[in-house]
Amino acid sequence: MEVQAQAKWVRTAPRKVKLVADALRGMPVAEALIYCKFIPKASARDVAKVIRSAQANAEHNFNLAKDDLVVKDIRVEEGPTLKRARPRAMGRYFSIFKRTSHITAVVEDRPGAVRRRPVAPPRAARPAPAPAAQPAAPAADAPPSSRGRAPKQASAAKAERETKTEKTEKPSATRAAKKADSEQPKKGKKK
């Protein structure tokens, strides 16, 4: 049975990733992961990550023994390219292409390998729970918040301050006063 995993938009050029992928094709998964540790290429870490993901998919989703898995295929495809420019002398610029890769690892169990346990049958459809027949509680009888405190009440002092400002302050008068202040000439030296 074939199982796959993908890593998309890996910030490494596909040409560099393919060097590692070509070396690992056809190896047992355990051996390929060890090989990735010792390949002196930065992209080996990304390829190993995808192989480990495919191994985990096979083990948890399809109940395959991880010791029986083989890297069937590793595909490296070119992702979108980020285009940048580097300014140079006399108004020129050099193009910089930051390439990305999509890595797909396909693992399969060796022929004749035994599954470690049978695949679980799909879950039976559970009946939906019956809706509660109780009416909703009115807001006045609502329990206090989860912290155990009652809802916050407005203080009397705050209400008193608000009424004072409403009585004493007229918005149009304050705007006119501010405008008059800004129109007065500023004191200082004249040139």
PDB file of C-alpha atoms in Angstrom:
ATOM      1  CA  MET A   1       0.000   0.000   0.000  1.00  0.00           C
ATOM      2  CA  GLU A   2       1.329   3.419  -0.968  1.00  0.00           C
ATOM      3  CA  VAL A   3       1.268   6.279   1.511  1.00  0.00           C
ATOM      4  CA  GLN A   4       2.458   9.796   0.786  1.00  0.00           C
ATOM      5  CA  ALA A   5       3.275  13.085   2.475  1.00  0.00           C
ATOM      6  CA  GLN A   6       3.965  16.522   1.043  1.00  0.00           C
ATOM      7  CA  ALA A   7       5.870  19.640   1.981  1.00  0.00           C
ATOM      8  CA  LYS A   8       4.980  22.666  -0.109  1.00  0.00           C
ATOM      9  CA  TRP A   9       6.735  25.985  -0.619  1.00  0.00           C
ATOM     10  CA  VAL A  10      10.041  24.797   0.837  1.00  0.00           C
ATOM     11  CA  ARG A  11      12.497  27.689   0.453  1.00  0.00           C
ATOM     12  CA  THR A  12      15.187  25.686  -1.338  1.00  0.00           C
ATOM     13  CA  ALA A  13      15.808  25.453  -5.066  1.00  0.00           C
ATOM     14  CA  PRO A  14      14.454  22.218  -6.593  1.00  0.00           C
ATOM     15  CA  ARG A  15      17.800  21.540  -8.245  1.00  0.00           C
ATOM     16  CA  LYS A  16      19.434  21.292  -4.798  1.00  0.00           C
ATOM     17  CA  VAL A  17      16.667  19.142  -3.292  1.00  0.00           C
ATOM     18  CA  LYS A  18      16.757  16.702  -6.224  1.00  0.00           C
ATOM     19  CA  LEU A  19      20.387  15.828  -5.419  1.00  0.00           C
ATOM     20  CA  VAL A  20      19.266  14.417  -2.061  1.00  0.00           C
ATOM     21  CA  ALA A  21      16.013  12.899  -3.343  1.00  0.00           C
ATOM     22  CA  ASP A  22      17.768  10.919  -6.081  1.00  0.00           C
ATOM     23  CA  ALA A  23      20.103   9.326  -3.532  1.00  0.00           C
ATOM     24  CA  LEU A  24      17.249   8.108  -1.285  1.00  0.00           C
ATOM     25  CA  ARG A  25      14.857   6.614  -3.808  1.00  0.00           C
ATOM     26  CA  GLY A  26      14.363   2.871  -3.238  1.00  0.00           C
ATOM     27  CA  MET A  27      15.946   2.729   0.245  1.00  0.00           C
ATOM     28  CA  PRO A  28      14.238   1.375   3.358  1.00  0.00           C
ATOM     29  CA  VAL A  29      12.790   4.293   5.353  1.00  0.00           C
ATOM     30  CA  ALA A  30      14.969   3.720   8.433  1.00  0.00           C
ATOM     31  CA  GLU A  31      18.110   3.652   6.296  1.00  0.00           C
ATOM     32  CA  ALA A  32      17.045   6.747   4.320  1.00  0.00           C
ATOM     33  CA  LEU A  33      16.547   8.742   7.533  1.00  0.00           C
ATOM     34  CA  ILE A  34      20.011   7.773   8.789  1.00  0.00           C
ATOM     35  CA  TYR A  35      21.466   8.655   5.388  1.00  0.00           C
ATOM     36  CA  CYS A  36      19.819  12.110   5.583  1.00  0.00           C
ATOM     37  CA  LYS A  37      21.595  12.842   8.856  1.00  0.00           C
ATOM     38  CA  PHE A  38      24.996  12.473   7.249  1.00  0.00           C
ATOM     39  CA  ILE A  39      24.444  14.038   3.817  1.00  0.00           C
ATOM     40  CA  PRO A  40      26.246  17.418   3.865  1.00  0.00           C
ATOM     41  CA  LYS A  41      23.310  19.241   2.228  1.00  0.00           C
ATOM     42  CA  ALA A  42      20.882  21.604   3.942  1.00  0.00           C
ATOM     43  CA  SER A  43      17.967  20.222   1.921  1.00  0.00           C
ATOM     44  CA  ALA A  44      18.490  16.766   3.478  1.00  0.00           C
ATOM     45  CA  ARG A  45      16.707  18.032   6.593  1.00  0.00           C
ATOM     46  CA  ASP A  46      13.607  19.002   4.554  1.00  0.00           C
ATOM     47  CA  VAL A  47      13.551  15.669   2.715  1.00  0.00           C
ATOM     48  CA  ALA A  48      13.944  13.748   5.992  1.00  0.00           C
ATOM     49  CA  LYS A  49      11.030  15.677   7.467  1.00  0.00           C
ATOM     50  CA  VAL A  50       8.751  14.643   4.583  1.00  0.00           C
ATOM     51  CA  ILE A  51       9.866  11.002   4.799  1.00  0.00           C
ATOM     52  CA  ARG A  52       9.168  10.972   8.559  1.00  0.00           C
ATOM     53  CA  SER A  53       5.719  12.426   7.892  1.00  0.00           C
ATOM     54  CA  ALA A  54       4.943   9.732   5.309  1.00  0.00           C
ATOM     55  CA  GLN A  55       6.190   7.093   7.759  1.00  0.00           C
ATOM     56  CA  ALA A  56       3.879   8.458  10.478  1.00  0.00           C
ATOM     57  CA  ASN A  57       0.941   8.507   8.035  1.00  0.00           C
ATOM     58  CA  ALA A  58       1.556   4.862   7.167  1.00  0.00           C
ATOM     59  CA  GLU A  59       1.883   3.858  10.804  1.00  0.00           C
ATOM     60  CA  HIS A  60      -1.109   5.735  12.230  1.00  0.00           C
ATOM     61  CA  ASN A  61      -3.571   5.892   9.326  1.00  0.00           C
ATOM     62  CA  PHE A  62      -2.953   2.511   7.683  1.00  0.00           C
ATOM     63  CA  ASN A  63      -1.499   0.455  10.572  1.00  0.00           C
ATOM     64  CA  LEU A  64       1.664  -0.482   8.684  1.00  0.00           C
ATOM     65  CA  ALA A  65       4.812  -1.457  10.581  1.00  0.00           C
ATOM     66  CA  LYS A  66       7.431   1.265  10.202  1.00  0.00           C
ATOM     67  CA  ASP A  67      10.233  -1.306   9.860  1.00  0.00           C
ATOM     68  CA  ASP A  68       8.654  -2.690   6.664  1.00  0.00           C
ATOM     69  CA  LEU A  69       8.426   0.622   4.801  1.00  0.00           C
ATOM     70  CA  VAL A  70      10.468   1.486   1.706  1.00  0.00           C
ATOM     71  CA  VAL A  71      10.844   4.871  -0.015  1.00  0.00           C
ATOM     72  CA  LYS A  72       9.113   4.144  -3.311  1.00  0.00           C
ATOM     73  CA  ASP A  73       9.426   7.609  -4.782  1.00  0.00           C
ATOM     74  CA  ILE A  74      10.427  11.158  -3.899  1.00  0.00           C
ATOM     75  CA  ARG A  75       9.200  13.815  -6.294  1.00  0.00           C
ATOM     76  CA  VAL A  76      10.550  17.347  -6.247  1.00  0.00           C
ATOM     77  CA  GLU A  77       8.607  19.899  -8.253  1.00  0.00           C
ATOM     78  CA  GLU A  78       9.226  23.588  -8.707  1.00  0.00           C
ATOM     79  CA  GLY A  79       7.009  25.890  -6.680  1.00  0.00           C
ATOM     80  CA  PRO A  80       6.435  29.595  -7.230  1.00  0.00           C
ATOM     81  CA  THR A  81       9.515  31.762  -7.654  1.00  0.00           C
ATOM     82  CA  LEU A  82       9.949  34.955  -5.648  1.00  0.00           C
ATOM     83  CA  LYS A  83      11.489  37.599  -7.885  1.00  0.00           C
ATOM     84  CA  ARG A  84      13.743  40.222  -6.359  1.00  0.00           C
ATOM     85  CA  ALA A  85      16.132  42.815  -7.806  1.00  0.00           C
ATOM     86  CA  ARG A  86      19.596  43.908  -6.713  1.00  0.00           C
ATOM     87  CA  PRO A  87      20.552  47.464  -7.752  1.00  0.00           C
ATOM     88  CA  ARG A  88      23.841  47.763  -9.618  1.00  0.00           C
ATOM     89  CA  ALA A  89      25.973  50.556 -11.052  1.00  0.00           C
ATOM     90  CA  MET A  90      24.734  52.997 -13.702  1.00  0.00           C
ATOM     91  CA  GLY A  91      21.039  52.337 -13.065  1.00  0.00           C
ATOM     92  CA  ARG A  92      21.137  48.644 -13.845  1.00  0.00           C
ATOM     93  CA  TYR A  93      19.840  45.846 -11.676  1.00  0.00           C
ATOM     94  CA  PHE A  94      20.382  42.116 -11.431  1.00  0.00           C
ATOM     95  CA  SER A  95      17.437  39.752 -11.068  1.00  0.00           C
ATOM     96  CA  ILE A  96      17.384  37.493  -8.026  1.00  0.00           C
ATOM     97  CA  PHE A  97      15.160  34.410  -8.238  1.00  0.00           C
ATOM     98  CA  LYS A  98      14.311  32.840  -4.895  1.00  0.00           C
ATOM     99  CA  ARG A  99      13.057  29.437  -5.919  1.00  0.00           C
ATOM    100  CA  THR A 100      10.745  27.177  -3.916  1.00  0.00           C
ATOM    101  CA  SER A 101      10.095  23.436  -4.036  1.00  0.00           C
ATOM    102  CA  HIS A 102       7.201  21.068  -3.462  1.00  0.00           C
ATOM    103  CA  ILE A 103       8.508  17.763  -2.064  1.00  0.00           C
ATOM    104  CA  THR A 104       6.351  14.616  -2.177  1.00  0.00           C
ATOM    105  CA  ALA A 105       7.536  11.382  -0.557  1.00  0.00           C
ATOM    106  CA  VAL A 106       5.772   8.086  -1.315  1.00  0.00           C
ATOM    107  CA  VAL A 107       6.454   5.096   0.934  1.00  0.00           C
ATOM    108  CA  GLU A 108       5.092   1.581   0.601  1.00  0.00           C
ATOM    109  CA  ASP A 109       5.302  -1.598   2.602  1.00  0.00           C
ATOM    110  CA  ARG A 110       7.579  -4.338   1.348  1.00  0.00           C
ATOM    111  CA  PRO A 111       5.856  -7.165  -0.511  1.00  0.00           C
ATOM    112  CA  GLY A 112       4.891  -9.913   1.922  1.00  0.00           C
ATOM    113  CA  ALA A 113       5.005  -7.596   4.944  1.00  0.00           C
ATOM    114  CA  VAL A 114       2.425  -8.290   7.626  1.00  0.00           C
ATOM    115  CA  ARG A 115       0.312  -5.534   9.135  1.00  0.00           C
ATOM    116  CA  ARG A 116       0.932  -5.054  12.817  1.00  0.00           C
ATOM    117  CA  ARG A 117      -2.819  -5.098  13.586  1.00  0.00           C
ATOM    118  CA  PRO A 118      -6.009  -5.135  11.537  1.00  0.00           C
ATOM    119  CA  VAL A 119      -7.369  -1.856  10.283  1.00  0.00           C
ATOM    120  CA  ALA A 120     -10.157  -0.550  12.510  1.00  0.00           C
ATOM    121  CA  PRO A 121     -13.571  -0.472  10.816  1.00  0.00           C
ATOM    122  CA  PRO A 122     -15.049   2.977  10.245  1.00  0.00           C
ATOM    123  CA  ARG A 123     -16.967   4.415  13.166  1.00  0.00           C
ATOM    124  CA  ALA A 124     -20.679   3.704  13.128  1.00  0.00           C
ATOM    125  CA  ALA A 125     -22.909   6.716  12.697  1.00  0.00           C
ATOM    126  CA  ARG A 126     -23.952   7.847  16.129  1.00  0.00           C
ATOM    127  CA  PRO A 127     -27.502   9.090  16.681  1.00  0.00           C
ATOM    128  CA  ALA A 128     -27.735  12.808  17.252  1.00  0.00           C
ATOM    129  CA  PRO A 129     -28.422  13.793  20.869  1.00  0.00           C
ATOM    130  CA  ALA A 130     -31.988  14.934  21.580  1.00  0.00           C
ATOM    131  CA  PRO A 131     -32.334  18.694  22.101  1.00  0.00           C
ATOM    132  CA  ALA A 132     -33.021  19.848  25.657  1.00  0.00           C
ATOM    133  CA  ALA A 133     -36.711  20.576  26.305  1.00  0.00           C
ATOM    134  CA  GLN A 134     -36.063  23.139  29.064  1.00  0.00           C
ATOM    135  CA  PRO A 135     -36.757  26.810  28.243  1.00  0.00           C
ATOM    136  CA  ALA A 136     -33.890  29.259  28.416  1.00  0.00           C
ATOM    137  CA  ALA A 137     -33.388  31.034  31.750  1.00  0.00           C
ATOM    138  CA  PRO A 138     -34.333  34.752  31.818  1.00  0.00           C
ATOM    139  CA  ALA A 139     -31.475  37.241  31.928  1.00  0.00           C
ATOM    140  CA  ALA A 140     -32.333  38.496  35.441  1.00  0.00           C
ATOM    141  CA  ASP A 141     -31.899  35.008  36.891  1.00  0.00           C
ATOM    142  CA  ALA A 142     -28.648  34.387  35.044  1.00  0.00           C
ATOM    143  CA  PRO A 143     -25.832  33.032  37.217  1.00  0.00           C
ATOM    144  CA  PRO A 144     -22.795  35.244  37.861  1.00  0.00           C
ATOM    145  CA  SER A 145     -19.857  35.117  35.488  1.00  0.00           C
ATOM    146  CA  SER A 146     -17.393  32.223  35.497  1.00  0.00           C
ATOM    147  CA  ARG A 147     -15.110  34.048  37.926  1.00  0.00           C
ATOM    148  CA  GLY A 148     -17.812  34.162  40.587  1.00  0.00           C
ATOM    149  CA  ARG A 149     -18.284  37.943  40.462  1.00  0.00           C
ATOM    150  CA  ALA A 150     -21.509  39.773  39.776  1.00  0.00           C
ATOM    151  CA  PRO A 151     -21.661  42.033  36.712  1.00  0.00           C
ATOM    152  CA  LYS A 152     -20.073  45.448  37.214  1.00  0.00           C
ATOM    153  CA  GLN A 153     -22.408  48.258  38.370  1.00  0.00           C
ATOM    154  CA  ALA A 154     -21.906  51.894  37.373  1.00  0.00           C
ATOM    155  CA  SER A 155     -20.740  53.947  40.347  1.00  0.00           C
ATOM    156  CA  ALA A 156     -22.827  56.847  41.630  1.00  0.00           C
ATOM    157  CA  ALA A 157     -19.844  59.209  41.465  1.00  0.00           C
ATOM    158  CA  LYS A 158     -19.297  58.440  37.794  1.00  0.00           C
ATOM    159  CA  ALA A 159     -22.959  59.081  36.981  1.00  0.00           C
ATOM    160  CA  GLU A 160     -22.819  62.390  38.890  1.00  0.00           C
ATOM    161  CA  ARG A 161     -19.734  63.533  36.929  1.00  0.00           C
ATOM    162  CA  GLU A 162     -21.423  62.755  33.629  1.00  0.00           C
ATOM    163  CA  THR A 163     -24.511  64.786  34.507  1.00  0.00           C
ATOM    164  CA  LYS A 164     -22.348  67.762  35.590  1.00  0.00           C
ATOM    165  CA  THR A 165     -20.498  67.864  32.286  1.00  0.00           C
ATOM    166  CA  GLU A 166     -23.742  67.675  30.355  1.00  0.00           C
ATOM    167  CA  LYS A 167     -25.188  70.660  32.266  1.00  0.00           C
ATOM    168  CA  THR A 168     -22.121  72.911  32.217  1.00  0.00           C
ATOM    169  CA  GLU A 169     -20.632  72.309  28.807  1.00  0.00           C
ATOM    170  CA  LYS A 170     -22.197  73.252  25.513  1.00  0.00           C
ATOM    171  CA  PRO A 171     -20.402  71.721  22.517  1.00  0.00           C
ATOM    172  CA  SER A 172     -21.020  74.671  20.197  1.00  0.00           C
ATOM    173  CA  ALA A 173     -19.703  77.171  22.762  1.00  0.00           C
ATOM    174  CA  THR A 174     -16.498  75.240  23.323  1.00  0.00           C
ATOM    175  CA  ARG A 175     -15.850  74.927  19.600  1.00  0.00           C
ATOM    176  CA  ALA A 176     -16.313  78.666  19.127  1.00  0.00           C
ATOM    177  CA  ALA A 177     -13.970  79.407  22.048  1.00  0.00           C
ATOM    178  CA  LYS A 178     -11.283  77.128  20.658  1.00  0.00           C
ATOM    179  CA  LYS A 179     -11.577  78.741  17.234  1.00  0.00           C
ATOM    180  CA  ALA A 180     -11.262  82.229  18.706  1.00  0.00           C
ATOM    181  CA  ASP A 181      -8.135  81.203  20.637  1.00  0.00           C
ATOM    182  CA  SER A 182      -6.451  79.888  17.524  1.00  0.00           C
ATOM    183  CA  GLU A 183      -7.152  83.068  15.521  1.00  0.00           C
ATOM    184  CA  GLN A 184      -5.461  85.430  18.009  1.00  0.00           C
ATOM    185  CA  PRO A 185      -1.964  86.528  16.938  1.00  0.00           C
ATOM    186  CA  LYS A 186       0.879  84.897  18.808  1.00  0.00           C
ATOM    187  CA  LYS A 187       3.133  87.011  20.976  1.00  0.00           C
ATOM    188  CA  GLY A 188       6.746  87.140  19.999  1.00  0.00           C
ATOM    189  CA  LYS A 189       9.326  89.042  17.974  1.00  0.00           C
ATOM    190  CA  LYS A 190       8.252  90.606  14.734  1.00  0.00           C
ATOM    191  CA  LYS A 191      10.587  90.569  11.804  1.00  0.00           C
TER     192      LYS A 191
END
